[in-house]
């Protein structure tokens, strides 16, 4: 009788996929972004967008009123805005696979957290270094940097909330550009007396 053919050796089982291997790299997501982090990022984009847009009325209040009550409202809202950006960054830093890679990608969030810290103007005013320079231009530069960083972050949030290329995305982008550039013009252009005038000018120009 013919000898029975030897049984084929069983192939070793593949190791289970690691957390990094289960990321959304094949779905166009960064390698550090796992499924849970991607879902949380989408959920947090809405409060981040709202916080970014709230910067505009806060600047209007700061520029146009001398009322202690309204200045207190603006102060509290500034802390809330800063807290939302800080919360989003810390949550994402906790749940992503690679914190260093995420921090490099989220450099704009770090800029906003540092330069929009509500107590920063008072700290700069009391710093010895700023006794050698004019405080007004330094604070104006700080405000412009904050507006630019928040607008850029709001644009990222708009892309996350709305489908890119859709009607909602186009409308939100138009409103964002008008609000942002109108506020910037009001800060840098002496001929524009108030942020509302700058925003109105931007809307007329865009439309």
Backbone as JSON Lines, residues from 0, in Angstrom:
{"i":0,"aa":"X","n":[0.83,-1.19,0.0],"ca":[0.0,0.0,0.0],"c":[0.87,1.26,0.0]}
{"i":1,"aa":"X","n":[0.35,2.24,-0.77],"ca":[1.12,3.48,-0.84],"c":[1.06,4.19,0.5]}
{"i":2,"aa":"X","n":[2.19,4.72,0.86],"ca":[2.23,5.43,2.13],"c":[1.38,6.69,2.06]}
{"i":3,"aa":"X","n":[0.67,6.97,3.13],"ca":[-0.18,8.18,3.18],"c":[0.69,9.42,3.12]}
{"i":4,"aa":"X","n":[0.23,10.38,2.36],"ca":[0.99,11.62,2.22],"c":[1.06,12.33,3.57]}
{"i":5,"aa":"X","n":[2.21,12.84,3.91],"ca":[2.32,13.54,5.21],"c":[1.39,14.75,5.25]}
{"i":6,"aa":"X","n":[0.8,14.95,6.42],"ca":[-0.1,16.09,6.57],"c":[0.67,17.39,6.46]}
{"i":7,"aa":"X","n":[0.02,18.35,5.77],"ca":[0.66,19.66,5.62],"c":[0.75,20.35,6.97]}
{"i":8,"aa":"X","n":[1.89,20.94,7.16],"ca":[2.08,21.64,8.43],"c":[1.15,22.85,8.49]}
{"i":9,"aa":"X","n":[0.54,23.01,9.63],"ca":[-0.37,24.15,9.81],"c":[0.42,25.45,9.82]}
{"i":10,"aa":"X","n":[-0.1,26.43,9.08],"ca":[0.58,27.71,9.04],"c":[0.37,28.44,10.37]}
{"i":11,"aa":"X","n":[1.39,29.11,10.84],"ca":[1.23,29.83,12.11],"c":[0.18,30.92,11.99]}
{"i":12,"aa":"X","n":[-0.59,31.08,13.04],"ca":[-1.64,32.09,13.02],"c":[-1.03,33.49,13.07]}
{"i":13,"aa":"X","n":[-1.65,34.38,12.29],"ca":[-1.17,35.76,12.28],"c":[-1.5,36.42,13.61]}
{"i":14,"aa":"X","n":[-0.6,37.25,14.1],"ca":[-0.88,37.92,15.37],"c":[-2.06,38.86,15.22]}
{"i":15,"aa":"X","n":[-2.82,39.06,16.29],"ca":[-3.96,39.98,16.21],"c":[-3.49,41.38,15.9]}
{"i":16,"aa":"X","n":[-4.3,42.15,15.17],"ca":[-3.89,43.51,14.81],"c":[-3.75,44.38,16.05]}
{"i":17,"aa":"X","n":[-2.72,45.16,16.04],"ca":[-2.5,46.07,17.15],"c":[-3.42,47.28,17.01]}
{"i":18,"aa":"X","n":[-3.42,48.08,18.06],"ca":[-4.27,49.28,18.01],"c":[-3.84,50.19,16.87]}
{"i":19,"aa":"X","n":[-2.51,50.29,16.65],"ca":[-2.02,51.13,15.58],"c":[-2.44,50.59,14.22]}
{"i":20,"aa":"X","n":[-2.48,49.26,14.09],"ca":[-2.89,48.67,12.82],"c":[-4.37,48.85,12.55]}
{"i":21,"aa":"X","n":[-5.15,49.08,13.61],"ca":[-6.59,49.27,13.43],"c":[-6.96,50.73,13.19]}
{"i":22,"aa":"X","n":[-5.98,51.59,12.95],"ca":[-6.27,52.99,12.71],"c":[-6.88,53.15,11.35]}
{"i":23,"aa":"X","n":[-7.27,54.38,11.05],"ca":[-7.96,54.64,9.8],"c":[-7.04,55.04,8.67]}
{"i":24,"aa":"X","n":[-5.81,54.5,8.63],"ca":[-4.89,54.89,7.58],"c":[-5.45,54.58,6.2]}
{"i":25,"aa":"X","n":[-6.16,53.46,6.06],"ca":[-6.73,53.1,4.76],"c":[-7.96,53.93,4.42]}
{"i":26,"aa":"X","n":[-8.45,54.69,5.37],"ca":[-9.61,55.52,5.13],"c":[-9.23,56.99,5.01]}
{"i":27,"aa":"X","n":[-7.97,57.26,4.77],"ca":[-7.52,58.63,4.59],"c":[-7.25,59.38,5.86]}
{"i":28,"aa":"X","n":[-7.22,58.7,7.0],"ca":[-6.94,59.36,8.26],"c":[-5.45,59.25,8.58]}
{"i":29,"aa":"X","n":[-4.94,60.19,9.39],"ca":[-3.54,60.09,9.8],"c":[-3.29,58.79,10.57]}
{"i":30,"aa":"X","n":[-2.05,58.35,10.58],"ca":[-1.72,57.08,11.22],"c":[-1.95,57.09,12.72]}
{"i":31,"aa":"X","n":[-1.91,58.27,13.33],"ca":[-2.09,58.34,14.78],"c":[-3.56,58.37,15.19]}
{"i":32,"aa":"X","n":[-4.47,58.47,14.22],"ca":[-5.88,58.65,14.52],"c":[-6.62,57.33,14.45]}
{"i":33,"aa":"X","n":[-6.97,56.75,15.6],"ca":[-7.74,55.52,15.62],"c":[-9.23,55.84,15.42]}
{"i":34,"aa":"X","n":[-10.05,54.8,15.35],"ca":[-11.47,55.0,15.05],"c":[-12.16,55.85,16.11]}
{"i":35,"aa":"X","n":[-11.89,55.56,17.36],"ca":[-12.54,56.32,18.44],"c":[-12.11,57.79,18.41]}
{"i":36,"aa":"X","n":[-10.81,58.03,18.19],"ca":[-10.31,59.39,18.13],"c":[-10.93,60.15,16.95]}
{"i":37,"aa":"X","n":[-11.11,59.47,15.82],"ca":[-11.7,60.13,14.66],"c":[-13.15,60.52,14.93]}
{"i":38,"aa":"X","n":[-13.9,59.63,15.59],"ca":[-15.29,59.96,15.93],"c":[-15.36,61.12,16.92]}
{"i":39,"aa":"X","n":[-14.49,61.1,17.92],"ca":[-14.48,62.17,18.91],"c":[-14.07,63.49,18.29]}
{"i":40,"aa":"X","n":[-13.14,63.44,17.35],"ca":[-12.71,64.66,16.66],"c":[-13.87,65.3,15.92]}
{"i":41,"aa":"X","n":[-14.67,64.5,15.24],"ca":[-15.83,65.04,14.51],"c":[-16.84,65.65,15.48]}
{"i":42,"aa":"X","n":[-17.03,65.01,16.63],"ca":[-17.99,65.55,17.6],"c":[-17.52,66.86,18.2]}
{"i":43,"aa":"X","n":[-16.22,66.99,18.41],"ca":[-15.69,68.19,19.04],"c":[-15.57,69.36,18.07]}
{"i":44,"aa":"X","n":[-15.67,69.11,16.77],"ca":[-15.53,70.2,15.81],"c":[-16.65,71.22,15.96]}
{"i":45,"aa":"X","n":[-17.86,70.78,16.33],"ca":[-18.98,71.71,16.45],"c":[-18.75,72.71,17.58]}
{"i":46,"aa":"X","n":[-18.46,72.28,18.83],"ca":[-18.18,73.29,19.87],"c":[-16.96,74.15,19.56]}
{"i":47,"aa":"X","n":[-15.96,73.58,18.89],"ca":[-14.79,74.38,18.51],"c":[-15.19,75.46,17.51]}
{"i":48,"aa":"X","n":[-16.03,75.12,16.53],"ca":[-16.49,76.1,15.55],"c":[-17.3,77.2,16.22]}
{"i":49,"aa":"X","n":[-18.19,76.81,17.13],"ca":[-18.99,77.8,17.86],"c":[-18.08,78.72,18.67]}
{"i":50,"aa":"X","n":[-17.09,78.15,19.33],"ca":[-16.16,78.95,20.12],"c":[-15.39,79.92,19.24]}
{"i":51,"aa":"X","n":[-14.96,79.46,18.07],"ca":[-14.21,80.33,17.17],"c":[-15.07,81.49,16.68]}
{"i":52,"aa":"X","n":[-16.33,81.22,16.35],"ca":[-17.21,82.28,15.87],"c":[-17.57,83.26,16.99]}
{"i":53,"aa":"X","n":[-17.58,82.78,18.22],"ca":[-17.93,83.64,19.36],"c":[-16.85,84.69,19.62]}
{"i":54,"aa":"X","n":[-15.66,84.47,19.1],"ca":[-14.59,85.46,19.26],"c":[-15.0,86.81,18.67]}
{"i":55,"aa":"X","n":[-15.74,86.79,17.57],"ca":[-16.12,88.04,16.89],"c":[-17.0,88.93,17.78]}
{"i":56,"aa":"X","n":[-18.13,88.43,18.32],"ca":[-18.91,89.32,19.2],"c":[-18.16,89.74,20.46]}
{"i":57,"aa":"X","n":[-17.26,88.92,20.94],"ca":[-16.47,89.32,22.1],"c":[-15.59,90.51,21.76]}
{"i":58,"aa":"X","n":[-14.97,90.49,20.58],"ca":[-14.14,91.62,20.16],"c":[-14.99,92.88,19.97]}
{"i":59,"aa":"X","n":[-16.21,92.7,19.44],"ca":[-17.11,93.85,19.29],"c":[-17.43,94.47,20.65]}
{"i":60,"aa":"X","n":[-17.7,93.62,21.63],"ca":[-17.98,94.12,22.98],"c":[-16.77,94.87,23.53]}
{"i":61,"aa":"X","n":[-15.59,94.28,23.37],"ca":[-14.38,94.9,23.92],"c":[-14.07,96.23,23.26]}
{"i":62,"aa":"X","n":[-14.4,96.35,21.96],"ca":[-14.07,97.57,21.23],"c":[-15.09,98.68,21.42]}
{"i":63,"aa":"X","n":[-16.34,98.32,21.68],"ca":[-17.4,99.32,21.61],"c":[-18.01,99.71,22.95]}
{"i":64,"aa":"X","n":[-17.72,99.0,23.98],"ca":[-18.39,99.32,25.25],"c":[-17.37,99.62,26.33]}
{"i":65,"aa":"X","n":[-17.8,100.48,27.25],"ca":[-17.01,100.75,28.44],"c":[-17.76,100.31,29.69]}
{"i":66,"aa":"X","n":[-18.89,99.65,29.49],"ca":[-19.69,99.19,30.62],"c":[-18.97,98.07,31.35]}
{"i":67,"aa":"X","n":[-18.93,98.19,32.66],"ca":[-18.27,97.16,33.47],"c":[-19.0,95.83,33.32]}
{"i":68,"aa":"X","n":[-20.31,95.86,33.24],"ca":[-21.08,94.62,33.12],"c":[-20.76,93.9,31.8]}
{"i":69,"aa":"X","n":[-20.75,94.65,30.68],"ca":[-20.47,94.02,29.39],"c":[-19.01,93.56,29.31]}
{"i":70,"aa":"X","n":[-18.1,94.3,29.89],"ca":[-16.7,93.87,29.89],"c":[-16.53,92.59,30.71]}
{"i":71,"aa":"X","n":[-17.33,92.46,31.78],"ca":[-17.3,91.23,32.56],"c":[-17.83,90.06,31.74]}
{"i":72,"aa":"X","n":[-18.91,90.31,30.98],"ca":[-19.44,89.26,30.1],"c":[-18.38,88.83,29.09]}
{"i":73,"aa":"X","n":[-17.71,89.8,28.47],"ca":[-16.66,89.47,27.5],"c":[-15.52,88.7,28.16]}
{"i":74,"aa":"X","n":[-15.18,89.07,29.38],"ca":[-14.11,88.37,30.1],"c":[-14.48,86.92,30.35]}
{"i":75,"aa":"X","n":[-15.71,86.68,30.8],"ca":[-16.16,85.31,31.08],"c":[-16.21,84.49,29.79]}
{"i":76,"aa":"X","n":[-16.73,85.08,28.71],"ca":[-16.81,84.35,27.44],"c":[-15.42,84.02,26.91]}
{"i":77,"aa":"X","n":[-14.48,84.94,27.1],"ca":[-13.1,84.66,26.68],"c":[-12.55,83.42,27.38]}
{"i":78,"aa":"X","n":[-12.82,83.3,28.68],"ca":[-12.36,82.11,29.41],"c":[-13.05,80.85,28.91]}
{"i":79,"aa":"X","n":[-14.35,80.95,28.59],"ca":[-15.07,79.79,28.07],"c":[-14.51,79.36,26.71]}
{"i":80,"aa":"X","n":[-14.24,80.32,25.84],"ca":[-13.67,80.02,24.52],"c":[-12.33,79.32,24.69]}
{"i":81,"aa":"X","n":[-11.48,79.89,25.51],"ca":[-10.17,79.3,25.75],"c":[-10.29,77.9,26.34]}
{"i":82,"aa":"X","n":[-11.24,77.73,27.24],"ca":[-11.45,76.42,27.86],"c":[-11.89,75.37,26.85]}
{"i":83,"aa":"X","n":[-12.71,75.75,25.87],"ca":[-13.15,74.79,24.85],"c":[-11.97,74.33,24.01]}
{"i":84,"aa":"X","n":[-11.12,75.26,23.6],"ca":[-9.95,74.88,22.8],"c":[-9.0,74.0,23.62]}
{"i":85,"aa":"X","n":[-8.79,74.35,24.87],"ca":[-7.91,73.55,25.73],"c":[-8.5,72.16,25.94]}
{"i":86,"aa":"X","n":[-9.8,72.08,26.2],"ca":[-10.46,70.79,26.43],"c":[-10.34,69.89,25.2]}
{"i":87,"aa":"X","n":[-10.59,70.46,24.02],"ca":[-10.51,69.65,22.79],"c":[-9.1,69.1,22.59]}
{"i":88,"aa":"X","n":[-8.1,69.94,22.83],"ca":[-6.72,69.5,22.63],"c":[-6.34,68.4,23.62]}
{"i":89,"aa":"X","n":[-6.7,68.57,24.89],"ca":[-6.34,67.59,25.9],"c":[-7.06,66.26,25.69]}
{"i":90,"aa":"X","n":[-8.34,66.31,25.3],"ca":[-9.08,65.08,25.04],"c":[-8.45,64.32,23.88]}
{"i":91,"aa":"X","n":[-8.16,65.02,22.78],"ca":[-7.56,64.35,21.63],"c":[-6.17,63.82,21.95]}
{"i":92,"aa":"X","n":[-5.42,64.58,22.74],"ca":[-4.08,64.12,23.13],"c":[-4.15,62.84,23.95]}
{"i":93,"aa":"X","n":[-5.23,62.67,24.68],"ca":[-5.39,61.48,25.54],"c":[-5.75,60.24,24.73]}
{"i":94,"aa":"X","n":[-6.48,60.37,23.62],"ca":[-7.04,59.19,22.96],"c":[-6.36,58.83,21.64]}
{"i":95,"aa":"X","n":[-5.48,59.68,21.12],"ca":[-4.8,59.31,19.87],"c":[-3.71,58.28,20.16]}
{"i":96,"aa":"X","n":[-3.25,57.63,19.1],"ca":[-2.22,56.6,19.25],"c":[-0.82,57.2,19.45]}
{"i":97,"aa":"X","n":[-0.55,58.32,18.79],"ca":[0.78,58.92,18.86],"c":[0.62,60.39,19.26]}
{"i":98,"aa":"X","n":[0.9,60.7,20.51],"ca":[0.68,62.05,21.01],"c":[1.62,63.06,20.37]}
{"i":99,"aa":"X","n":[2.86,62.64,20.14],"ca":[3.83,63.57,19.55],"c":[3.43,63.93,18.13]}
{"i":100,"aa":"X","n":[3.0,62.94,17.36],"ca":[2.57,63.21,15.99],"c":[1.34,64.09,15.97]}
{"i":101,"aa":"X","n":[0.41,63.84,16.89],"ca":[-0.79,64.67,16.95],"c":[-0.45,66.11,17.33]}
{"i":102,"aa":"X","n":[0.47,66.29,18.27],"ca":[0.84,67.64,18.68],"c":[1.47,68.4,17.53]}
{"i":103,"aa":"X","n":[2.27,67.72,16.71],"ca":[2.85,68.39,15.54],"c":[1.75,68.8,14.57]}
{"i":104,"aa":"X","n":[0.76,67.95,14.4],"ca":[-0.34,68.25,13.49],"c":[-1.25,69.34,14.06]}
{"i":105,"aa":"X","n":[-1.41,69.37,15.36],"ca":[-2.32,70.32,16.02],"c":[-1.59,71.55,16.51]}
{"i":106,"aa":"X","n":[-0.55,71.98,15.79],"ca":[0.23,73.14,16.23],"c":[-0.63,74.4,16.31]}
{"i":107,"aa":"X","n":[-1.64,74.49,15.44],"ca":[-2.49,75.67,15.46],"c":[-3.3,75.74,16.75]}
{"i":108,"aa":"X","n":[-3.76,74.59,17.24],"ca":[-4.46,74.57,18.52],"c":[-3.56,75.06,19.66]}
{"i":109,"aa":"X","n":[-2.3,74.66,19.6],"ca":[-1.35,75.08,20.64],"c":[-1.14,76.59,20.58]}
{"i":110,"aa":"X","n":[-1.03,77.13,19.37],"ca":[-0.88,78.59,19.21],"c":[-2.08,79.32,19.82]}
{"i":111,"aa":"X","n":[-3.29,78.81,19.53],"ca":[-4.5,79.45,20.06],"c":[-4.53,79.37,21.58]}
{"i":112,"aa":"X","n":[-4.18,78.2,22.14],"ca":[-4.21,78.03,23.59],"c":[-3.23,78.98,24.27]}
{"i":113,"aa":"X","n":[-2.06,79.16,23.66],"ca":[-1.04,80.02,24.27],"c":[-1.39,81.5,24.12]}
{"i":114,"aa":"X","n":[-1.72,81.92,22.89],"ca":[-1.86,83.35,22.62],"c":[-3.27,83.88,22.88]}
{"i":115,"aa":"X","n":[-4.25,83.01,23.11],"ca":[-5.57,83.51,23.48],"c":[-5.85,83.32,24.96]}
{"i":116,"aa":"X","n":[-4.83,82.98,25.73],"ca":[-4.99,82.86,27.18],"c":[-5.5,84.2,27.73]}
{"i":117,"aa":"X","n":[-6.69,84.22,28.34],"ca":[-7.3,85.51,28.71],"c":[-6.45,86.39,29.61]}
{"i":118,"aa":"X","n":[-5.63,85.78,30.44],"ca":[-4.82,86.58,31.35],"c":[-3.5,87.04,30.73]}
{"i":119,"aa":"X","n":[-3.25,86.69,29.47],"ca":[-1.96,87.02,28.84],"c":[-1.74,88.52,28.7]}
{"i":120,"aa":"X","n":[-2.75,89.32,28.26],"ca":[-2.48,90.77,28.17],"c":[-2.06,91.39,29.5]}
{"i":121,"aa":"X","n":[-2.7,90.97,30.59],"ca":[-2.32,91.52,31.89],"c":[-0.91,91.08,32.28]}
{"i":122,"aa":"X","n":[-0.56,89.84,31.94],"ca":[0.79,89.36,32.24],"c":[1.84,90.12,31.43]}
{"i":123,"aa":"X","n":[1.51,90.39,30.16],"ca":[2.44,91.14,29.33],"c":[2.58,92.58,29.82]}
{"i":124,"aa":"X","n":[1.47,93.15,30.26],"ca":[1.52,94.53,30.74],"c":[2.4,94.67,31.98]}
{"i":125,"aa":"X","n":[2.45,93.62,32.77],"ca":[3.25,93.68,33.99],"c":[4.68,93.18,33.8]}
{"i":126,"aa":"X","n":[4.97,92.68,32.6],"ca":[6.31,92.15,32.36],"c":[7.31,93.29,32.22]}
{"i":127,"aa":"X","n":[8.49,93.09,32.73],"ca":[9.51,94.12,32.66],"c":[9.94,94.38,31.22]}
{"i":128,"aa":"X","n":[9.92,93.34,30.38],"ca":[10.39,93.49,29.0],"c":[9.54,94.51,28.27]}
{"i":129,"aa":"X","n":[8.21,94.49,28.5],"ca":[7.32,95.38,27.77],"c":[7.37,96.82,28.28]}
{"i":130,"aa":"X","n":[8.12,97.07,29.34],"ca":[8.31,98.45,29.77],"c":[9.21,99.2,28.79]}
{"i":131,"aa":"X","n":[9.95,98.44,27.98],"ca":[10.85,99.06,27.01],"c":[10.17,99.31,25.67]}
{"i":132,"aa":"X","n":[8.97,98.79,25.47],"ca":[8.28,98.96,24.2],"c":[6.89,99.51,24.48]}
{"i":133,"aa":"X","n":[6.24,99.96,23.4],"ca":[4.89,100.48,23.55],"c":[3.92,99.31,23.7]}
{"i":134,"aa":"X","n":[3.1,99.36,24.74],"ca":[2.2,98.24,25.04],"c":[1.08,98.15,24.02]}
{"i":135,"aa":"X","n":[0.58,99.29,23.55],"ca":[-0.53,99.3,22.6],"c":[-0.28,98.47,21.35]}
{"i":136,"aa":"X","n":[0.8,98.74,20.6],"ca":[1.09,97.93,19.4],"c":[1.31,96.46,19.72]}
{"i":137,"aa":"X","n":[1.92,96.17,20.87],"ca":[2.15,94.77,21.22],"c":[0.82,94.04,21.45]}
{"i":138,"aa":"X","n":[-0.12,94.68,22.13],"ca":[-1.42,94.06,22.37],"c":[-2.22,93.94,21.07]}
{"i":139,"aa":"X","n":[-2.08,94.93,20.19],"ca":[-2.77,94.85,18.9],"c":[-2.23,93.69,18.07]}
{"i":140,"aa":"X","n":[-0.91,93.52,18.09],"ca":[-0.31,92.4,17.37],"c":[-0.79,91.07,17.96]}
{"i":141,"aa":"X","n":[-0.89,91.0,19.28],"ca":[-1.38,89.8,19.94],"c":[-2.82,89.51,19.54]}
{"i":142,"aa":"X","n":[-3.64,90.54,19.45],"ca":[-5.04,90.36,19.05],"c":[-5.14,89.88,17.61]}
{"i":143,"aa":"X","n":[-4.32,90.46,16.72],"ca":[-4.34,90.02,15.32],"c":[-3.89,88.57,15.19]}
{"i":144,"aa":"X","n":[-2.87,88.2,15.95],"ca":[-2.42,86.81,15.92],"c":[-3.51,85.88,16.4]}
{"i":145,"aa":"X","n":[-4.21,86.29,17.43],"ca":[-5.3,85.46,17.95],"c":[-6.41,85.31,16.92]}
{"i":146,"aa":"X","n":[-6.81,86.42,16.29],"ca":[-7.88,86.37,15.29],"c":[-7.48,85.47,14.14]}
{"i":147,"aa":"X","n":[-6.25,85.63,13.64],"ca":[-5.8,84.82,12.5],"c":[-5.78,83.34,12.84]}
{"i":148,"aa":"X","n":[-5.27,83.01,14.02],"ca":[-5.19,81.6,14.41],"c":[-6.59,81.0,14.6]}
{"i":149,"aa":"X","n":[-7.49,81.76,15.23],"ca":[-8.84,81.25,15.46],"c":[-9.58,81.08,14.13]}
{"i":150,"aa":"X","n":[-9.39,82.01,13.2],"ca":[-10.04,81.9,11.89],"c":[-9.54,80.67,11.14]}
{"i":151,"aa":"X","n":[-8.24,80.45,11.19],"ca":[-7.69,79.27,10.52],"c":[-8.24,77.99,11.14]}
{"i":152,"aa":"X","n":[-8.35,77.97,12.46],"ca":[-8.9,76.78,13.13],"c":[-10.38,76.62,12.84]}
{"i":153,"aa":"X","n":[-11.11,77.74,12.72],"ca":[-12.52,77.66,12.37],"c":[-12.7,77.09,10.97]}
{"i":154,"aa":"X","n":[-11.8,77.43,10.05],"ca":[-11.87,76.86,8.71],"c":[-11.71,75.35,8.73]}
{"i":155,"aa":"X","n":[-10.79,74.87,9.57],"ca":[-10.63,73.42,9.72],"c":[-11.89,72.79,10.29]}
{"i":156,"aa":"X","n":[-12.51,73.45,11.27],"ca":[-13.74,72.92,11.86],"c":[-14.88,72.9,10.85]}
{"i":157,"aa":"X","n":[-14.95,73.92,9.99],"ca":[-16.0,73.95,8.96],"c":[-15.85,72.76,8.03]}
{"i":158,"aa":"X","n":[-14.62,72.44,7.66],"ca":[-14.4,71.28,6.79],"c":[-14.79,69.99,7.49]}
{"i":159,"aa":"X","n":[-14.63,69.93,8.82],"ca":[-15.01,68.73,9.54],"c":[-16.5,68.59,9.76]}
{"i":160,"aa":"X","n":[-17.21,69.74,9.87],"ca":[-18.64,69.7,10.14],"c":[-19.45,69.51,8.86]}
{"i":161,"aa":"X","n":[-19.06,70.23,7.8],"ca":[-19.8,70.19,6.55],"c":[-19.05,69.36,5.51]}
{"i":162,"aa":"X","n":[-19.8,68.78,4.59],"ca":[-19.18,68.08,3.48],"c":[-18.49,69.09,2.58]}
{"i":163,"aa":"X","n":[-17.21,68.88,2.34],"ca":[-16.45,69.82,1.54],"c":[-17.02,69.89,0.13]}
{"i":164,"aa":"X","n":[-17.31,71.08,-0.33],"ca":[-17.88,71.26,-1.65],"c":[-19.38,71.39,-1.65]}
{"i":165,"aa":"X","n":[-20.06,71.07,-0.53],"ca":[-21.51,71.18,-0.46],"c":[-21.94,72.61,-0.23]}
{"i":166,"aa":"X","n":[-23.25,72.84,-0.32],"ca":[-23.81,74.18,-0.16],"c":[-23.56,74.7,1.25]}
{"i":167,"aa":"X","n":[-23.74,73.84,2.25],"ca":[-23.51,74.26,3.62],"c":[-22.06,74.68,3.85]}
{"i":168,"aa":"X","n":[-21.14,73.95,3.25],"ca":[-19.71,74.27,3.38],"c":[-19.41,75.63,2.76]}
{"i":169,"aa":"X","n":[-19.96,75.88,1.56],"ca":[-19.72,77.15,0.87],"c":[-20.32,78.32,1.64]}
{"i":170,"aa":"X","n":[-21.55,78.14,2.16],"ca":[-22.18,79.22,2.92],"c":[-21.43,79.51,4.21]}
{"i":171,"aa":"X","n":[-21.04,78.45,4.92],"ca":[-20.31,78.64,6.18],"c":[-18.96,79.3,5.94]}
{"i":172,"aa":"X","n":[-18.29,78.92,4.85],"ca":[-16.99,79.51,4.53],"c":[-17.13,80.99,4.2]}
{"i":173,"aa":"X","n":[-18.19,81.34,3.45],"ca":[-18.42,82.74,3.1],"c":[-18.66,83.58,4.34]}
{"i":174,"aa":"X","n":[-19.51,83.09,5.24],"ca":[-19.79,83.82,6.48],"c":[-18.53,83.95,7.32]}
{"i":175,"aa":"X","n":[-17.76,82.88,7.4],"ca":[-16.54,82.89,8.2],"c":[-15.54,83.91,7.66]}
{"i":176,"aa":"X","n":[-15.37,83.94,6.35],"ca":[-14.43,84.89,5.74],"c":[-14.88,86.33,5.99]}
{"i":177,"aa":"X","n":[-16.18,86.59,5.84],"ca":[-16.68,87.94,6.04],"c":[-16.5,88.39,7.49]}
{"i":178,"aa":"X","n":[-16.84,87.52,8.43],"ca":[-16.68,87.85,9.84],"c":[-15.2,88.07,10.19]}
{"i":179,"aa":"X","n":[-14.38,87.17,9.71],"ca":[-12.96,87.23,10.06],"c":[-12.26,88.44,9.48]}
{"i":180,"aa":"X","n":[-12.39,88.64,8.17],"ca":[-11.69,89.75,7.54],"c":[-12.28,91.09,7.98]}
{"i":181,"aa":"X","n":[-13.59,91.13,8.22],"ca":[-14.18,92.37,8.73],"c":[-13.63,92.75,10.08]}
{"i":182,"aa":"X","n":[-13.45,91.76,10.95],"ca":[-12.88,92.02,12.28],"c":[-11.44,92.47,12.18]}
{"i":183,"aa":"X","n":[-10.67,91.82,11.3],"ca":[-9.26,92.19,11.12],"c":[-9.15,93.61,10.6]}
{"i":184,"aa":"X","n":[-9.98,93.97,9.62],"ca":[-9.94,95.32,9.05],"c":[-10.25,96.36,10.12]}
{"i":185,"aa":"X","n":[-11.22,96.06,10.99],"ca":[-11.57,97.0,12.05],"c":[-10.41,97.2,13.03]}
{"i":186,"aa":"X","n":[-9.59,96.17,13.19],"ca":[-8.47,96.28,14.13],"c":[-7.31,97.06,13.53]}
{"i":187,"aa":"X","n":[-7.03,96.87,12.23],"ca":[-5.82,97.45,11.62],"c":[-6.09,98.74,10.87]}
{"i":188,"aa":"X","n":[-7.34,99.02,10.5],"ca":[-7.64,100.19,9.68],"c":[-8.31,101.28,10.53]}
{"i":189,"aa":"X","n":[-7.62,102.4,10.75],"ca":[-8.21,103.46,11.58],"c":[-9.48,104.06,10.99]}
{"i":190,"aa":"X","n":[-9.62,104.0,9.66],"ca":[-10.8,104.58,9.02],"c":[-12.07,103.8,9.34]}
{"i":191,"aa":"X","n":[-11.93,102.53,9.69],"ca":[-13.08,101.7,10.07],"c":[-13.24,101.82,11.58]}
{"i":192,"aa":"X","n":[-14.31,102.48,11.99],"ca":[-14.42,102.85,13.39],"c":[-14.77,101.68,14.31]}
{"i":193,"aa":"X","n":[-15.58,100.74,13.83],"ca":[-16.03,99.64,14.69],"c":[-15.91,98.31,13.96]}
{"i":194,"aa":"X","n":[-15.83,97.2,14.69],"ca":[-15.84,95.88,14.03],"c":[-17.1,95.62,13.22]}
{"i":195,"aa":"X","n":[-18.24,96.17,13.65],"ca":[-19.48,95.98,12.89],"c":[-19.36,96.61,11.51]}
{"i":196,"aa":"X","n":[-18.75,97.81,11.43],"ca":[-18.53,98.45,10.13],"c":[-17.62,97.6,9.26]}
{"i":197,"aa":"X","n":[-16.58,97.04,9.87],"ca":[-15.67,96.19,9.1],"c":[-16.34,94.94,8.59]}
{"i":198,"aa":"X","n":[-17.18,94.32,9.43],"ca":[-17.9,93.11,9.01],"c":[-18.89,93.45,7.89]}
{"i":199,"aa":"X","n":[-19.59,94.58,8.02],"ca":[-20.53,95.0,6.97],"c":[-19.8,95.23,5.65]}
{"i":200,"aa":"X","n":[-18.65,95.89,5.72],"ca":[-17.84,96.12,4.51],"c":[-17.42,94.78,3.89]}
{"i":201,"aa":"X","n":[-17.02,93.83,4.72],"ca":[-16.59,92.53,4.21],"c":[-17.76,91.78,3.56]}
{"i":202,"aa":"X","n":[-18.94,91.82,4.17],"ca":[-20.11,91.15,3.58],"c":[-20.49,91.77,2.24]}
{"i":203,"aa":"X","n":[-20.46,93.09,2.16],"ca":[-20.78,93.75,0.89],"c":[-19.75,93.38,-0.17]}
{"i":204,"aa":"X","n":[-18.49,93.31,0.21],"ca":[-17.44,92.97,-0.74],"c":[-17.58,91.53,-1.24]}
{"i":205,"aa":"X","n":[-17.87,90.62,-0.31],"ca":[-17.98,89.2,-0.67],"c":[-19.2,88.93,-1.55]}
{"i":206,"aa":"X","n":[-20.31,89.57,-1.21],"ca":[-21.54,89.32,-1.94],"c":[-21.68,90.21,-3.16]}
